[in-house]
Tab-separated table of C-alpha atoms in Angstrom:
chain	number	residue	atom	x	y	z
A	1	UNK	CA	4.978	-27.512	-1.323
A	2	UNK	CA	3.536	-24.088	-1.963
A	3	UNK	CA	0.064	-24.110	-3.434
A	4	UNK	CA	-1.029	-22.189	-6.512
A	5	UNK	CA	-2.705	-19.569	-4.311
A	6	UNK	CA	0.376	-18.924	-2.179
A	7	UNK	CA	2.289	-15.688	-2.853
A	8	UNK	CA	5.365	-15.994	-5.032
A	9	UNK	CA	8.654	-15.837	-3.107
A	10	UNK	CA	11.395	-15.136	-5.659
A	11	UNK	CA	14.081	-16.106	-3.133
A	12	UNK	CA	12.546	-19.580	-2.804
A	13	UNK	CA	13.445	-21.866	-5.741
A	14	UNK	CA	10.590	-24.224	-4.864
A	15	UNK	CA	8.103	-21.377	-5.000
A	16	UNK	CA	9.375	-20.332	-8.443
A	17	UNK	CA	9.013	-23.842	-9.800
A	18	UNK	CA	5.584	-24.274	-8.257
A	19	UNK	CA	4.214	-21.037	-9.708
A	20	UNK	CA	5.768	-21.829	-13.076
A	21	UNK	CA	3.429	-24.767	-13.452
A	22	UNK	CA	4.047	-27.427	-10.870
A	23	UNK	CA	7.361	-28.774	-12.037
A	24	UNK	CA	7.729	-30.592	-8.738
A	25	UNK	CA	4.747	-33.013	-8.742
A	26	UNK	CA	2.719	-33.160	-5.576
A	27	UNK	CA	1.210	-36.538	-6.476
A	28	UNK	CA	3.897	-39.249	-6.691
A	29	UNK	CA	1.306	-41.848	-7.750
A	30	UNK	CA	0.324	-39.762	-10.770
A	31	UNK	CA	3.975	-39.300	-11.667
A	32	UNK	CA	4.596	-43.045	-11.461
A	33	UNK	CA	1.566	-43.707	-13.673
A	34	UNK	CA	2.813	-41.203	-16.239
A	35	UNK	CA	6.257	-42.788	-16.290
A	36	UNK	CA	4.731	-46.247	-16.646
A	37	UNK	CA	2.472	-45.110	-19.505
A	38	UNK	CA	4.261	-42.310	-21.377
A	39	UNK	CA	1.563	-42.083	-24.052
A	40	UNK	CA	-0.881	-40.758	-21.452
A	41	UNK	CA	1.181	-37.569	-21.249
A	42	UNK	CA	1.028	-36.926	-24.993
A	43	UNK	CA	-1.281	-34.068	-25.954
A	44	UNK	CA	-2.202	-33.717	-29.654
A	45	UNK	CA	-2.037	-30.132	-30.903
A	46	UNK	CA	-4.280	-28.482	-33.558
A	47	UNK	CA	-1.358	-28.174	-35.951
A	48	UNK	CA	-0.824	-31.919	-35.917
A	49	UNK	CA	2.129	-31.941	-33.509
A	50	UNK	CA	2.218	-33.550	-30.086
A	51	UNK	CA	3.570	-32.056	-26.870
A	52	UNK	CA	4.607	-33.852	-23.718
A	53	UNK	CA	3.325	-32.272	-20.522
A	54	UNK	CA	3.856	-32.860	-16.848
A	55	UNK	CA	1.179	-33.096	-14.213
A	56	UNK	CA	1.226	-29.322	-13.774
A	57	UNK	CA	0.423	-28.677	-17.423
A	58	UNK	CA	3.850	-27.266	-18.311
A	59	UNK	CA	5.773	-28.694	-21.241
A	60	UNK	CA	8.742	-30.823	-20.299
A	61	UNK	CA	11.200	-28.674	-22.245
A	62	UNK	CA	10.023	-25.514	-20.486
A	63	UNK	CA	10.120	-27.305	-17.133
A	64	UNK	CA	13.721	-28.300	-17.730
A	65	UNK	CA	14.560	-24.744	-18.819
A	66	UNK	CA	13.103	-23.276	-15.620
A	67	UNK	CA	14.847	-25.890	-13.487
A	68	UNK	CA	18.200	-25.172	-15.150
A	69	UNK	CA	17.627	-21.443	-14.665
A	70	UNK	CA	17.024	-21.946	-10.951
A	71	UNK	CA	20.103	-24.160	-10.674
A	72	UNK	CA	22.151	-21.504	-12.499
A	73	UNK	CA	21.074	-18.759	-10.101
A	74	UNK	CA	21.503	-20.941	-7.008
A	75	UNK	CA	25.347	-20.693	-6.824
A	76	UNK	CA	25.207	-16.899	-7.060
A	77	UNK	CA	22.530	-16.799	-4.376
A	78	UNK	CA	24.651	-19.059	-2.177
A	79	UNK	CA	27.751	-16.894	-2.676
A	80	UNK	CA	25.819	-13.742	-1.777
A	81	UNK	CA	24.608	-15.236	1.508
A	82	UNK	CA	27.953	-16.549	2.782
A	83	UNK	CA	31.348	-15.184	3.786
A	84	UNK	CA	32.794	-15.639	0.285
A	85	UNK	CA	32.325	-12.000	-0.745
A	86	UNK	CA	34.463	-10.619	2.077
A	87	UNK	CA	37.110	-13.311	1.631
A	88	UNK	CA	37.692	-12.876	-2.087
A	89	UNK	CA	37.677	-9.053	-1.969
A	90	UNK	CA	40.197	-8.828	0.880
A	91	UNK	CA	42.536	-11.360	-0.730
A	92	UNK	CA	42.285	-9.547	-4.081
A	93	UNK	CA	43.049	-6.184	-2.458
A	94	UNK	CA	46.029	-7.766	-0.696
A	95	UNK	CA	47.423	-8.902	-4.033
A	96	UNK	CA	47.031	-5.388	-5.444
A	97	UNK	CA	48.616	-3.834	-2.353
A	98	UNK	CA	51.710	-5.996	-2.679
A	99	UNK	CA	51.957	-5.070	-6.346
A	100	UNK	CA	52.006	-8.553	-7.862
A	101	UNK	CA	49.222	-8.232	-10.415
A	102	UNK	CA	49.165	-11.916	-11.362
A	103	UNK	CA	50.556	-13.610	-8.252
A	104	UNK	CA	48.928	-15.417	-6.589
A	105	UNK	CA	46.805	-16.368	-9.618
A	106	UNK	CA	43.094	-15.640	-9.542
A	107	UNK	CA	42.359	-19.362	-9.311
A	108	UNK	CA	44.357	-19.544	-6.081
A	109	UNK	CA	42.617	-16.472	-4.654
A	110	UNK	CA	39.150	-17.823	-5.441
A	111	UNK	CA	40.019	-21.330	-4.245
A	112	UNK	CA	41.438	-20.094	-0.947
A	113	UNK	CA	38.424	-17.837	-0.431
A	114	UNK	CA	36.080	-20.742	-1.150
A	115	UNK	CA	37.681	-23.127	1.348
A	116	UNK	CA	37.955	-20.426	4.013
A	117	UNK	CA	34.264	-19.701	3.442
A	118	UNK	CA	33.433	-23.381	3.898
A	119	UNK	CA	35.363	-23.286	7.169
A	120	UNK	CA	33.474	-20.225	8.401
A	121	UNK	CA	30.095	-21.479	7.195
A	122	UNK	CA	30.515	-25.041	8.497
A	123	UNK	CA	28.404	-24.496	11.674
A	124	UNK	CA	25.662	-22.845	9.607
A	125	UNK	CA	25.635	-25.610	6.995
A	126	UNK	CA	25.603	-28.273	9.710
A	127	UNK	CA	22.573	-26.605	11.233
A	128	UNK	CA	20.835	-26.501	7.837
A	129	UNK	CA	21.550	-30.198	7.363
A	130	UNK	CA	20.332	-31.098	10.836
A	131	UNK	CA	17.184	-28.983	10.897
A	132	UNK	CA	16.045	-29.107	7.265
A	133	UNK	CA	17.692	-31.713	5.059
A	134	UNK	CA	17.562	-34.700	7.418
A	135	UNK	CA	13.861	-34.242	8.331
A	136	UNK	CA	13.034	-33.794	4.630
A	137	UNK	CA	14.868	-36.984	3.683
A	138	UNK	CA	12.980	-38.841	6.408
A	139	UNK	CA	9.647	-37.450	5.106
A	140	UNK	CA	8.972	-35.699	8.404
A	141	UNK	CA	8.414	-32.304	6.728
A	142	UNK	CA	7.398	-31.078	3.286
A	143	UNK	CA	9.557	-29.061	0.899
A	144	UNK	CA	8.159	-25.672	1.884
A	145	UNK	CA	8.842	-26.341	5.568
A	146	UNK	CA	12.345	-27.538	4.663
A	147	UNK	CA	13.006	-24.277	2.802
A	148	UNK	CA	11.742	-22.245	5.758
A	149	UNK	CA	13.997	-24.141	8.142
A	150	UNK	CA	16.996	-24.046	5.797
A	151	UNK	CA	16.976	-20.286	5.355
A	152	UNK	CA	16.825	-19.528	9.088
A	153	UNK	CA	20.506	-20.442	9.782
A	154	UNK	CA	21.561	-18.305	6.803
A	155	UNK	CA	19.427	-15.428	8.067
A	156	UNK	CA	21.004	-15.726	11.520
A	157	UNK	CA	24.485	-15.647	9.962
A	158	UNK	CA	23.721	-12.589	7.829
A	159	UNK	CA	22.081	-10.734	10.712
A	160	UNK	CA	25.069	-11.532	12.954
A	161	UNK	CA	27.510	-9.960	10.469
A	162	UNK	CA	25.319	-6.882	9.940
A	163	UNK	CA	24.960	-6.304	13.679
A	164	UNK	CA	28.653	-6.974	14.338
A	165	UNK	CA	29.630	-4.327	11.763
A	166	UNK	CA	26.822	-1.997	12.898
A	167	UNK	CA	25.506	-1.731	9.345
A	168	UNK	CA	21.784	-1.649	10.089
A	169	UNK	CA	21.643	1.572	8.076
A	170	UNK	CA	21.707	-0.491	4.871
A	171	UNK	CA	18.743	-2.544	6.063
A	172	UNK	CA	16.788	0.584	6.983
A	173	UNK	CA	17.570	2.175	3.603
A	174	UNK	CA	16.240	-0.823	1.676
A	175	UNK	CA	13.168	-1.138	3.879
A	176	UNK	CA	12.446	2.560	3.442
A	177	UNK	CA	12.712	2.146	-0.325
A	178	UNK	CA	10.125	-0.639	-0.119
A	179	UNK	CA	7.785	1.582	1.870
A	180	UNK	CA	8.373	0.147	5.355
A	181	UNK	CA	8.474	3.011	7.837
A	182	UNK	CA	9.928	1.845	11.149
A	183	UNK	CA	12.569	3.090	13.545
A	184	UNK	CA	15.625	0.995	14.338
A	185	UNK	CA	14.493	0.261	17.903
A	186	UNK	CA	11.150	-0.954	16.549
A	187	UNK	CA	12.707	-3.392	14.076
A	188	UNK	CA	13.024	-7.120	14.646
A	189	UNK	CA	14.592	-9.765	12.456
A	190	UNK	CA	11.150	-11.002	11.510
A	191	UNK	CA	10.394	-7.644	9.868
A	192	UNK	CA	13.212	-8.140	7.335
A	193	UNK	CA	12.527	-10.577	4.512
A	194	UNK	CA	15.154	-12.277	2.371
A	195	UNK	CA	14.605	-9.873	-0.524
A	196	UNK	CA	15.787	-7.038	1.736
A	197	UNK	CA	18.284	-8.946	3.861
A	198	UNK	CA	20.458	-10.319	1.053
A	199	UNK	CA	21.375	-6.975	-0.608
A	200	UNK	CA	21.812	-5.373	2.826
A	201	UNK	CA	24.187	-8.183	3.800
A	202	UNK	CA	26.168	-7.796	0.558
A	203	UNK	CA	26.506	-4.035	1.121
A	204	UNK	CA	27.682	-4.686	4.674
A	205	UNK	CA	30.254	-7.223	3.472
A	206	UNK	CA	31.558	-4.811	0.829
A	207	UNK	CA	31.987	-2.092	3.442
A	208	UNK	CA	33.841	-4.376	5.857
A	209	UNK	CA	36.024	-5.825	3.083
A	210	UNK	CA	37.040	-2.380	1.817
A	211	UNK	CA	37.927	-1.242	5.339
A	212	UNK	CA	40.096	-4.315	5.830
A	213	UNK	CA	41.700	-3.709	2.439
A	214	UNK	CA	42.486	-0.109	3.422
A	215	UNK	CA	44.329	-1.307	6.517
A	216	UNK	CA	46.257	-3.802	4.412
A	217	UNK	CA	47.294	-1.089	1.960
A	218	UNK	CA	48.839	1.230	4.574
A	219	UNK	CA	52.143	-0.595	5.317
A	220	UNK	CA	52.798	-1.233	1.625
A	221	UNK	CA	51.991	2.399	0.840
A	222	UNK	CA	54.605	3.483	3.376
A	223	UNK	CA	57.213	1.297	1.682
A	224	UNK	CA	56.335	2.784	-1.724
A	225	UNK	CA	56.670	6.327	-0.368
A	226	UNK	CA	60.030	5.602	1.270
A	227	UNK	CA	61.420	3.982	-1.877
A	228	UNK	CA	60.163	6.858	-4.030
A	229	UNK	CA	61.772	9.423	-1.718
A	230	UNK	CA	65.089	7.582	-1.797
A	231	UNK	CA	65.069	7.327	-5.593
A	232	UNK	CA	64.221	11.018	-5.980
A	233	UNK	CA	66.991	12.031	-3.577
A	234	UNK	CA	69.446	9.919	-5.582
A	235	UNK	CA	68.306	11.488	-8.840
A	236	UNK	CA	67.098	8.169	-10.245
A	237	UNK	CA	63.853	9.589	-11.608
A	238	UNK	CA	63.640	7.211	-14.569
A	239	UNK	CA	63.708	4.065	-12.410
A	240	UNK	CA	60.167	2.837	-11.560
A	241	UNK	CA	59.699	2.838	-7.764
A	242	UNK	CA	57.433	-0.227	-7.982
A	243	UNK	CA	60.274	-2.265	-9.444
A	244	UNK	CA	62.470	-1.491	-6.412
A	245	UNK	CA	59.786	-1.637	-3.724
A	246	UNK	CA	58.366	-5.044	-4.693
A	247	UNK	CA	61.237	-7.112	-3.200
A	248	UNK	CA	61.034	-5.117	0.045
A	249	UNK	CA	57.265	-5.654	0.199
A	250	UNK	CA	57.662	-9.383	-0.281
A	251	UNK	CA	60.436	-9.525	2.316
A	252	UNK	CA	58.382	-7.632	4.898
A	253	UNK	CA	55.287	-9.739	4.191
A	254	UNK	CA	57.214	-12.974	4.678
A	255	UNK	CA	59.052	-11.785	7.808
A	256	UNK	CA	55.832	-10.826	9.608
A	257	UNK	CA	54.114	-14.053	8.442
A	258	UNK	CA	51.614	-12.028	6.459
A	259	UNK	CA	49.440	-14.875	5.219
A	260	UNK	CA	48.932	-16.099	8.763
A	261	UNK	CA	47.964	-12.623	9.951
A	262	UNK	CA	45.623	-11.914	7.031
A	263	UNK	CA	43.811	-15.246	7.148
A	264	UNK	CA	43.595	-15.117	10.935
A	265	UNK	CA	42.193	-11.609	10.786
A	266	UNK	CA	39.631	-12.679	8.197
A	267	UNK	CA	38.447	-15.648	10.234
A	268	UNK	CA	38.212	-13.599	13.416
A	269	UNK	CA	36.313	-10.805	11.669
A	270	UNK	CA	33.153	-12.905	11.415
A	271	UNK	CA	30.663	-12.872	14.252
A	272	UNK	CA	29.219	-16.114	15.581
A	273	UNK	CA	25.675	-16.633	14.342
A	274	UNK	CA	23.218	-17.054	17.206
A	275	UNK	CA	19.528	-17.845	16.692
A	276	UNK	CA	17.315	-14.981	17.835
A	277	UNK	CA	13.543	-15.254	18.019
A	278	UNK	CA	11.752	-12.339	16.420
C-alpha cells in the first residue's frame, strides 16, 4: 500500500483512498481488535457527540463516501481504457446511416458493444488476472504492486491501438501541454503516464471510430442520392426520400450480410497488445 509520503496518483484508486486517510487498513490486527471492541473506536467530541473513526483517523461515513466515489468512477475509467468506445460509436453511426433512429434500440447497441469489448479485451483481462489478481489473493504481493502489475496490460493495449492508428500526435500534444518537451523518436512508453495515456487513447479511438463511421455512411448515402434523383425526375417532390430509401437500405444491408461485415471489421480493427519494455 502507498505510504502517506508517496505522491498521489489520481488514476490509482488505492492511492486516493490511502491519501484520504487510510481507508484500507495496513494493520489487520488493529482492525480485528477494533471490530472485537467497537467502543475503542468511539471518540467523544467537545459538543457532546461521539464519532466513529477508522485506524487512519477518518470518520467511517466519510470513508464510505470516498469508497463509493471511487467505485462510481471505476466503471467510467474502465470504459475509457477498453475497446468499448470504438464499438458503441461505430454501431451508433451505423444505425444513423441506415436511417432507423430507434432500431436497434440503444440497449441492444450498448449490450452488443459491451460483449464485443469483453471478447476483444479477454486476453488483456486474463493477463491482469494472472499477473496481478492471483498473486494478490495468494498474498505474494501488496496492493500497490498489484495495481502496478494490473495497469501494465491495459497500457500495452492502449499503446497498441495508438501505434496501430498512428495517433502518437495526440500523446505528444498532451505531453507538450504538461511541459514535457521530447521528440517522437526520443519517446518511450515509460515516459507516458496514465494521466496522459488515457485521454490520448480516447482521442485515438474517437478518430478511428469516426473514420469507420464515414466509410459505413457512403453506401447508404449513395442510395439516398439515387432515390432522391428518381423522385425529383418523377415530380414527386412532396414524398420524403427517406421513406422510400429505407426499405432499399435494409434490403442491401441484409443481402451483403452487413452485421457480419461490420462486426468482423470492428474486431479486426484492433491491434494485438504486445508487452514492450520501456
